[in-house]
Structures are given as C-alpha cells and as structure tokens.
mmCIF file with all atom_site columns, C-alpha atoms in Angstrom:
data_model
loop_
_atom_site.group_PDB
_atom_site.id
_atom_site.type_symbol
_atom_site.label_atom_id
_atom_site.label_alt_id
_atom_site.label_comp_id
_atom_site.label_asym_id
_atom_site.label_entity_id
_atom_site.label_seq_id
_atom_site.pdbx_PDB_ins_code
_atom_site.Cartn_x
_atom_site.Cartn_y
_atom_site.Cartn_z
_atom_site.occupancy
_atom_site.B_iso_or_equiv
_atom_site.pdbx_formal_charge
_atom_site.auth_seq_id
_atom_site.auth_comp_id
_atom_site.auth_asym_id
_atom_site.auth_atom_id
_atom_site.pdbx_PDB_model_num
ATOM 1   C CA . MET A 1 1   ? 50.247  157.446 96.478  1.00 62.00 ? 1   MET A CA 1
ATOM 2   C CA . ASN A 1 2   ? 49.170  159.212 99.619  1.00 77.00 ? 2   ASN A CA 1
ATOM 3   C CA . GLU A 1 3   ? 49.882  158.268 103.225 1.00 82.00 ? 3   GLU A CA 1
ATOM 4   C CA . ARG A 1 4   ? 46.480  156.657 103.746 1.00 83.00 ? 4   ARG A CA 1
ATOM 5   C CA . GLU A 1 5   ? 46.926  154.234 100.815 1.00 84.00 ? 5   GLU A CA 1
ATOM 6   C CA . ARG A 1 6   ? 50.417  153.450 102.012 1.00 82.00 ? 6   ARG A CA 1
ATOM 7   C CA . LEU A 1 7   ? 49.165  152.506 105.519 1.00 85.00 ? 7   LEU A CA 1
ATOM 8   C CA . LYS A 1 8   ? 46.442  150.350 103.962 1.00 86.00 ? 8   LYS A CA 1
ATOM 9   C CA . LEU A 1 9   ? 49.060  148.471 101.937 1.00 84.00 ? 9   LEU A CA 1
ATOM 10  C CA . ILE A 1 10  ? 51.280  148.004 104.982 1.00 85.00 ? 10  ILE A CA 1
ATOM 11  C CA . ASN A 1 11  ? 48.364  146.522 106.943 1.00 87.00 ? 11  ASN A CA 1
ATOM 12  C CA . ARG A 1 12  ? 47.504  144.308 103.991 1.00 85.00 ? 12  ARG A CA 1
ATOM 13  C CA . LEU A 1 13  ? 51.152  143.247 103.839 1.00 83.00 ? 13  LEU A CA 1
ATOM 14  C CA . LYS A 1 14  ? 50.917  142.052 107.441 1.00 86.00 ? 14  LYS A CA 1
ATOM 15  C CA . THR A 1 15  ? 47.958  139.811 106.612 1.00 86.00 ? 15  THR A CA 1
ATOM 16  C CA . ALA A 1 16  ? 49.158  138.553 103.210 1.00 84.00 ? 16  ALA A CA 1
ATOM 17  C CA . ARG A 1 17  ? 49.005  134.769 102.950 1.00 84.00 ? 17  ARG A CA 1
ATOM 18  C CA . THR A 1 18  ? 51.239  134.030 99.963  1.00 86.00 ? 18  THR A CA 1
ATOM 19  C CA . SER A 1 19  ? 54.694  135.207 99.130  1.00 84.00 ? 19  SER A CA 1
ATOM 20  C CA . GLU A 1 20  ? 53.559  136.380 95.672  1.00 86.00 ? 20  GLU A CA 1
ATOM 21  C CA . GLU A 1 21  ? 50.998  138.667 97.274  1.00 85.00 ? 21  GLU A CA 1
ATOM 22  C CA . ARG A 1 22  ? 53.673  140.041 99.633  1.00 86.00 ? 22  ARG A CA 1
ATOM 23  C CA . ASP A 1 23  ? 56.044  140.617 96.716  1.00 86.00 ? 23  ASP A CA 1
ATOM 24  C CA . GLU A 1 24  ? 53.346  142.452 94.786  1.00 85.00 ? 24  GLU A CA 1
ATOM 25  C CA . ILE A 1 25  ? 52.593  144.759 97.725  1.00 83.00 ? 25  ILE A CA 1
ATOM 26  C CA . LEU A 1 26  ? 56.281  145.433 98.327  1.00 84.00 ? 26  LEU A CA 1
ATOM 27  C CA . TRP A 1 27  ? 56.834  146.295 94.660  1.00 82.00 ? 27  TRP A CA 1
ATOM 28  C CA . TYR A 1 28  ? 53.854  148.587 94.704  1.00 81.00 ? 28  TYR A CA 1
ATOM 29  C CA . LEU A 1 29  ? 55.120  150.274 97.880  1.00 81.00 ? 29  LEU A CA 1
ATOM 30  C CA . ALA A 1 30  ? 58.498  150.750 96.248  1.00 79.00 ? 30  ALA A CA 1
ATOM 31  C CA . GLY A 1 31  ? 56.855  152.530 93.316  1.00 75.00 ? 31  GLY A CA 1
ATOM 32  C CA . GLN A 1 32  ? 57.397  149.816 90.722  1.00 57.00 ? 32  GLN A CA 1
ATOM 33  C CA . ASP A 1 33  ? 54.806  148.964 88.130  1.00 54.00 ? 33  ASP A CA 1
ATOM 34  C CA . LYS A 1 34  ? 54.044  145.472 86.830  1.00 55.00 ? 34  LYS A CA 1
ATOM 35  C CA . ALA A 1 35  ? 55.685  146.003 83.436  1.00 53.00 ? 35  ALA A CA 1
ATOM 36  C CA . ALA A 1 36  ? 59.012  147.030 84.981  1.00 52.00 ? 36  ALA A CA 1
ATOM 37  C CA . ARG A 1 37  ? 59.276  144.197 87.470  1.00 54.00 ? 37  ARG A CA 1
ATOM 38  C CA . GLY A 1 38  ? 58.435  141.258 85.229  1.00 57.00 ? 38  GLY A CA 1
ATOM 39  C CA . LYS A 1 39  ? 57.761  137.766 86.551  1.00 59.00 ? 39  LYS A CA 1
ATOM 40  C CA . VAL A 1 40  ? 58.903  136.941 90.075  1.00 55.00 ? 40  VAL A CA 1
ATOM 41  C CA . GLN A 1 41  ? 61.716  134.422 89.973  1.00 56.00 ? 41  GLN A CA 1
ATOM 42  C CA . ARG A 1 42  ? 62.034  131.971 92.803  1.00 61.00 ? 42  ARG A CA 1
ATOM 43  C CA . ALA A 1 43  ? 64.505  129.203 93.431  1.00 61.00 ? 43  ALA A CA 1
ATOM 44  C CA . GLU A 1 44  ? 62.786  125.869 93.433  1.00 63.00 ? 44  GLU A CA 1
ATOM 45  C CA . PRO A 1 45  ? 63.065  124.321 96.883  1.00 61.00 ? 45  PRO A CA 1
ATOM 46  C CA . THR A 1 46  ? 64.847  121.011 97.108  1.00 58.00 ? 46  THR A CA 1
ATOM 47  C CA . GLY A 1 47  ? 63.247  118.706 99.588  1.00 60.00 ? 47  GLY A CA 1
ATOM 48  C CA . THR A 1 48  ? 64.073  115.185 100.569 1.00 65.00 ? 48  THR A CA 1
ATOM 49  C CA . GLY A 1 49  ? 62.215  113.847 97.540  1.00 62.00 ? 49  GLY A CA 1
ATOM 50  C CA . LYS A 1 50  ? 64.050  115.937 94.943  1.00 60.00 ? 50  LYS A CA 1
ATOM 51  C CA . PRO A 1 51  ? 67.650  115.397 93.841  1.00 59.00 ? 51  PRO A CA 1
ATOM 52  C CA . ALA A 1 52  ? 70.192  118.142 94.197  1.00 59.00 ? 52  ALA A CA 1
ATOM 53  C CA . PRO A 1 53  ? 70.367  120.362 91.087  1.00 64.00 ? 53  PRO A CA 1
ATOM 54  C CA . VAL A 1 54  ? 74.131  119.863 90.713  1.00 68.00 ? 54  VAL A CA 1
ATOM 55  C CA . PRO A 1 55  ? 75.604  116.377 91.108  1.00 65.00 ? 55  PRO A CA 1
ATOM 56  C CA . ALA A 1 56  ? 78.112  116.035 93.902  1.00 62.00 ? 56  ALA A CA 1
ATOM 57  C CA . PRO A 1 57  ? 81.729  115.870 92.780  1.00 69.00 ? 57  PRO A CA 1
ATOM 58  C CA . GLU A 1 58  ? 83.171  112.372 92.683  1.00 70.00 ? 58  GLU A CA 1
ATOM 59  C CA . LYS A 1 59  ? 85.392  111.710 95.686  1.00 67.00 ? 59  LYS A CA 1
ATOM 60  C CA . HIS A 1 60  ? 88.403  109.471 95.382  1.00 62.00 ? 60  HIS A CA 1
ATOM 61  C CA . PRO A 1 61  ? 89.453  107.634 98.526  1.00 60.00 ? 61  PRO A CA 1
ATOM 62  C CA . LEU A 1 62  ? 92.810  108.663 99.853  1.00 58.00 ? 62  LEU A CA 1
ATOM 63  C CA . GLY A 1 63  ? 95.272  105.965 100.797 1.00 56.00 ? 63  GLY A CA 1
ATOM 64  C CA . LEU A 1 64  ? 98.105  103.903 99.535  1.00 51.00 ? 64  LEU A CA 1
ATOM 65  C CA . PRO A 1 65  ? 97.544  102.484 96.068  1.00 52.00 ? 65  PRO A CA 1
ATOM 66  C CA . ALA A 1 66  ? 96.924  98.774  95.841  1.00 48.00 ? 66  ALA A CA 1
ATOM 67  C CA . GLY A 1 67  ? 98.598  98.763  92.420  1.00 50.00 ? 67  GLY A CA 1
ATOM 68  C CA . LYS A 1 68  ? 101.655 96.687  91.561  1.00 51.00 ? 68  LYS A CA 1
ATOM 69  C CA . LEU A 1 69  ? 103.064 96.316  95.074  1.00 52.00 ? 69  LEU A CA 1
ATOM 70  C CA . GLY A 1 70  ? 99.786  95.320  96.689  1.00 54.00 ? 70  GLY A CA 1
ATOM 71  C CA . GLY A 1 71  ? 99.866  98.205  99.157  1.00 61.00 ? 71  GLY A CA 1
ATOM 72  C CA . MET A 1 72  ? 100.432 97.721  102.851 1.00 67.00 ? 72  MET A CA 1
ATOM 73  C CA . GLY A 1 73  ? 98.528  94.429  102.855 1.00 70.00 ? 73  GLY A CA 1
ATOM 74  C CA . SER A 1 74  ? 101.351 92.453  101.268 1.00 78.00 ? 74  SER A CA 1
ATOM 75  C CA . ILE A 1 75  ? 104.000 93.996  103.525 1.00 84.00 ? 75  ILE A CA 1
ATOM 76  C CA . THR A 1 76  ? 101.945 93.274  106.626 1.00 85.00 ? 76  THR A CA 1
ATOM 77  C CA . SER A 1 77  ? 101.237 89.736  105.481 1.00 88.00 ? 77  SER A CA 1
ATOM 78  C CA . LEU A 1 78  ? 104.936 89.121  104.881 1.00 88.00 ? 78  LEU A CA 1
ATOM 79  C CA . LEU A 1 79  ? 105.729 90.335  108.399 1.00 91.00 ? 79  LEU A CA 1
ATOM 80  C CA . PHE A 1 80  ? 103.108 87.998  109.876 1.00 92.00 ? 80  PHE A CA 1
ATOM 81  C CA . LEU A 1 81  ? 104.403 85.070  107.813 1.00 93.00 ? 81  LEU A CA 1
ATOM 82  C CA . PHE A 1 82  ? 108.028 85.779  108.768 1.00 94.00 ? 82  PHE A CA 1
ATOM 83  C CA . TYR A 1 83  ? 107.246 86.063  112.500 1.00 95.00 ? 83  TYR A CA 1
ATOM 84  C CA . GLY A 1 84  ? 105.121 82.894  112.414 1.00 95.00 ? 84  GLY A CA 1
ATOM 85  C CA . LEU A 1 85  ? 107.873 80.921  110.682 1.00 95.00 ? 85  LEU A CA 1
ATOM 86  C CA . VAL A 1 86  ? 110.563 82.175  113.071 1.00 95.00 ? 86  VAL A CA 1
ATOM 87  C CA . THR A 1 87  ? 108.425 81.317  116.106 1.00 94.00 ? 87  THR A CA 1
ATOM 88  C CA . ILE A 1 88  ? 107.639 77.826  114.806 1.00 94.00 ? 88  ILE A CA 1
ATOM 89  C CA . ALA A 1 89  ? 111.300 77.206  113.856 1.00 94.00 ? 89  ALA A CA 1
ATOM 90  C CA . ALA A 1 90  ? 112.515 78.276  117.322 1.00 92.00 ? 90  ALA A CA 1
ATOM 91  C CA . ALA A 1 91  ? 109.962 76.053  119.057 1.00 92.00 ? 91  ALA A CA 1
ATOM 92  C CA . ALA A 1 92  ? 110.737 73.100  116.738 1.00 92.00 ? 92  ALA A CA 1
ATOM 93  C CA . ALA A 1 93  ? 114.495 73.478  117.374 1.00 92.00 ? 93  ALA A CA 1
ATOM 94  C CA . LYS A 1 94  ? 113.965 73.301  121.157 1.00 91.00 ? 94  LYS A CA 1
ATOM 95  C CA . ILE A 1 95  ? 111.672 70.266  120.811 1.00 89.00 ? 95  ILE A CA 1
ATOM 96  C CA . VAL A 1 96  ? 114.232 68.412  118.620 1.00 91.00 ? 96  VAL A CA 1
ATOM 97  C CA . GLN A 1 97  ? 117.036 69.162  121.120 1.00 90.00 ? 97  GLN A CA 1
ATOM 98  C CA . GLY A 1 98  ? 114.875 67.789  123.931 1.00 86.00 ? 98  GLY A CA 1
ATOM 99  C CA . GLN A 1 99  ? 114.727 71.074  125.885 1.00 83.00 ? 99  GLN A CA 1
ATOM 100 C CA . MET A 1 100 ? 110.960 71.087  126.127 1.00 79.00 ? 100 MET A CA 1
ATOM 101 C CA . GLU A 1 101 ? 109.978 73.335  129.031 1.00 80.00 ? 101 GLU A CA 1
ATOM 102 C CA . GLY A 1 102 ? 106.258 73.801  128.266 1.00 80.00 ? 102 GLY A CA 1
ATOM 103 C CA . ASP A 1 103 ? 106.418 77.096  126.375 1.00 85.00 ? 103 ASP A CA 1
ATOM 104 C CA . GLU A 1 104 ? 107.191 75.411  123.068 1.00 88.00 ? 104 GLU A CA 1
ATOM 105 C CA . ILE A 1 105 ? 103.594 74.262  122.528 1.00 89.00 ? 105 ILE A CA 1
ATOM 106 C CA . LYS A 1 106 ? 102.394 77.840  123.088 1.00 91.00 ? 106 LYS A CA 1
ATOM 107 C CA . GLN A 1 107 ? 104.995 79.057  120.591 1.00 92.00 ? 107 GLN A CA 1
ATOM 108 C CA . LEU A 1 108 ? 103.884 76.485  118.013 1.00 93.00 ? 108 LEU A CA 1
ATOM 109 C CA . ILE A 1 109 ? 100.241 77.522  118.403 1.00 93.00 ? 109 ILE A CA 1
ATOM 110 C CA . MET A 1 110 ? 101.070 81.238  118.279 1.00 95.00 ? 110 MET A CA 1
ATOM 111 C CA . GLY A 1 111 ? 103.328 80.729  115.232 1.00 95.00 ? 111 GLY A CA 1
ATOM 112 C CA . GLY A 1 112 ? 100.537 78.820  113.497 1.00 95.00 ? 112 GLY A CA 1
ATOM 113 C CA . ILE A 1 113 ? 98.063  81.609  114.215 1.00 95.00 ? 113 ILE A CA 1
ATOM 114 C CA . PHE A 1 114 ? 100.493 84.179  112.789 1.00 95.00 ? 114 PHE A CA 1
ATOM 115 C CA . LEU A 1 115 ? 100.953 82.017  109.677 1.00 95.00 ? 115 LEU A CA 1
ATOM 116 C CA . VAL A 1 116 ? 97.183  81.750  109.141 1.00 94.00 ? 116 VAL A CA 1
ATOM 117 C CA . VAL A 1 117 ? 96.684  85.500  109.597 1.00 93.00 ? 117 VAL A CA 1
ATOM 118 C CA . GLY A 1 118 ? 99.605  86.169  107.226 1.00 92.00 ? 118 GLY A CA 1
ATOM 119 C CA . VAL A 1 119 ? 98.116  83.914  104.542 1.00 92.00 ? 119 VAL A CA 1
ATOM 120 C CA . VAL A 1 120 ? 94.694  85.567  104.888 1.00 91.00 ? 120 VAL A CA 1
ATOM 121 C CA . LEU A 1 121 ? 96.238  89.045  104.590 1.00 88.00 ? 121 LEU A CA 1
ATOM 122 C CA . PHE A 1 122 ? 98.306  87.934  101.596 1.00 88.00 ? 122 PHE A CA 1
ATOM 123 C CA . VAL A 1 123 ? 95.203  86.602  99.787  1.00 89.00 ? 123 VAL A CA 1
ATOM 124 C CA . LYS A 1 124 ? 93.348  89.855  100.508 1.00 86.00 ? 124 LYS A CA 1
ATOM 125 C CA . ALA A 1 125 ? 96.272  91.880  99.152  1.00 84.00 ? 125 ALA A CA 1
ATOM 126 C CA . LYS A 1 126 ? 96.344  89.803  95.961  1.00 85.00 ? 126 LYS A CA 1
ATOM 127 C CA . ARG A 1 127 ? 92.595  90.297  95.482  1.00 86.00 ? 127 ARG A CA 1
ATOM 128 C CA . ALA A 1 128 ? 93.050  94.042  95.924  1.00 82.00 ? 128 ALA A CA 1
ATOM 129 C CA . GLN A 1 129 ? 95.824  93.942  93.329  1.00 82.00 ? 129 GLN A CA 1
ATOM 130 C CA . ARG A 1 130 ? 93.599  92.162  90.819  1.00 84.00 ? 130 ARG A CA 1
ATOM 131 C CA . LYS A 1 131 ? 90.707  94.501  91.474  1.00 83.00 ? 131 LYS A CA 1
ATOM 132 C CA . ALA A 1 132 ? 92.947  97.560  91.006  1.00 80.00 ? 132 ALA A CA 1
ATOM 133 C CA . ALA A 1 133 ? 94.307  96.096  87.776  1.00 80.00 ? 133 ALA A CA 1
ATOM 134 C CA . GLU A 1 134 ? 90.770  95.515  86.459  1.00 83.00 ? 134 GLU A CA 1
ATOM 135 C CA . GLU A 1 135 ? 89.660  99.056  87.310  1.00 79.00 ? 135 GLU A CA 1
ATOM 136 C CA . ALA A 1 136 ? 92.685  100.658 85.693  1.00 65.00 ? 136 ALA A CA 1
#
C-alpha cells in the first residue's frame, strides 16, 4: 500500500458512518486481511429495556436476628411495659394515700401511653418471630 492509498483511507475513516466500516478501514490500515481478522465481536449494549446479563447477587439484610429471642423488639417492648407499670403504680400509690398534687393524673396518662406502646412493640416482635420461623 502506498502513501496515497493510505491518505485516502485515513480521509475515508474520518467520514465513516458506522463502526463496522471504521473497523474495516483500521484493519486494512494495519495490514490485516479479512480471513485473518474474522468476524468483529461487539458487546451487546444493555439499555434500560434490557436486563443485566448477570443477575445481581442476593443481598441479605444485616441486623439482629428476629429468631428465638425476638430481637431488640421484645427487649424494647419489655422496657416500655416495665416503665409504664412503674409509673402507674407510683401514681396509684400517691392517689390511694391521698397525696394528690396534680402530677399523678399526668403520670397515669404517661404510664398508659408507655403500656400501649409496649404492647404494640411486643406484638410486632412476636409477628417478626413467627415470620422468621416460617422462613427458616
């Protein structure tokens, strides 16, 4: 190949419209023949409409197991229940003794709220335990 043909191919390379045409010109410029190069292999593009060629590895959530102990949900619910009962018992003891100063009603309401939250958390922990037992 002489210099004139080479310059022609370089100019044609600049105006090539498809990648196959560019590849062909580049192979020819490199001195390769069609038999030696074989078929051009291209990776198939993955767009938004095509799934990934390799499935993503399954991720396991990290955290405390809900297994036999019920995880942190049962411990937290027990703390809420204990605090609610202690608050209600202290307020009830002052009311029975006749030392009602006005804060006892607030303590009864707050103790009741803590009991309700504790029961809700305990039920959620038990559901998590059952779900973990079914999955295992």
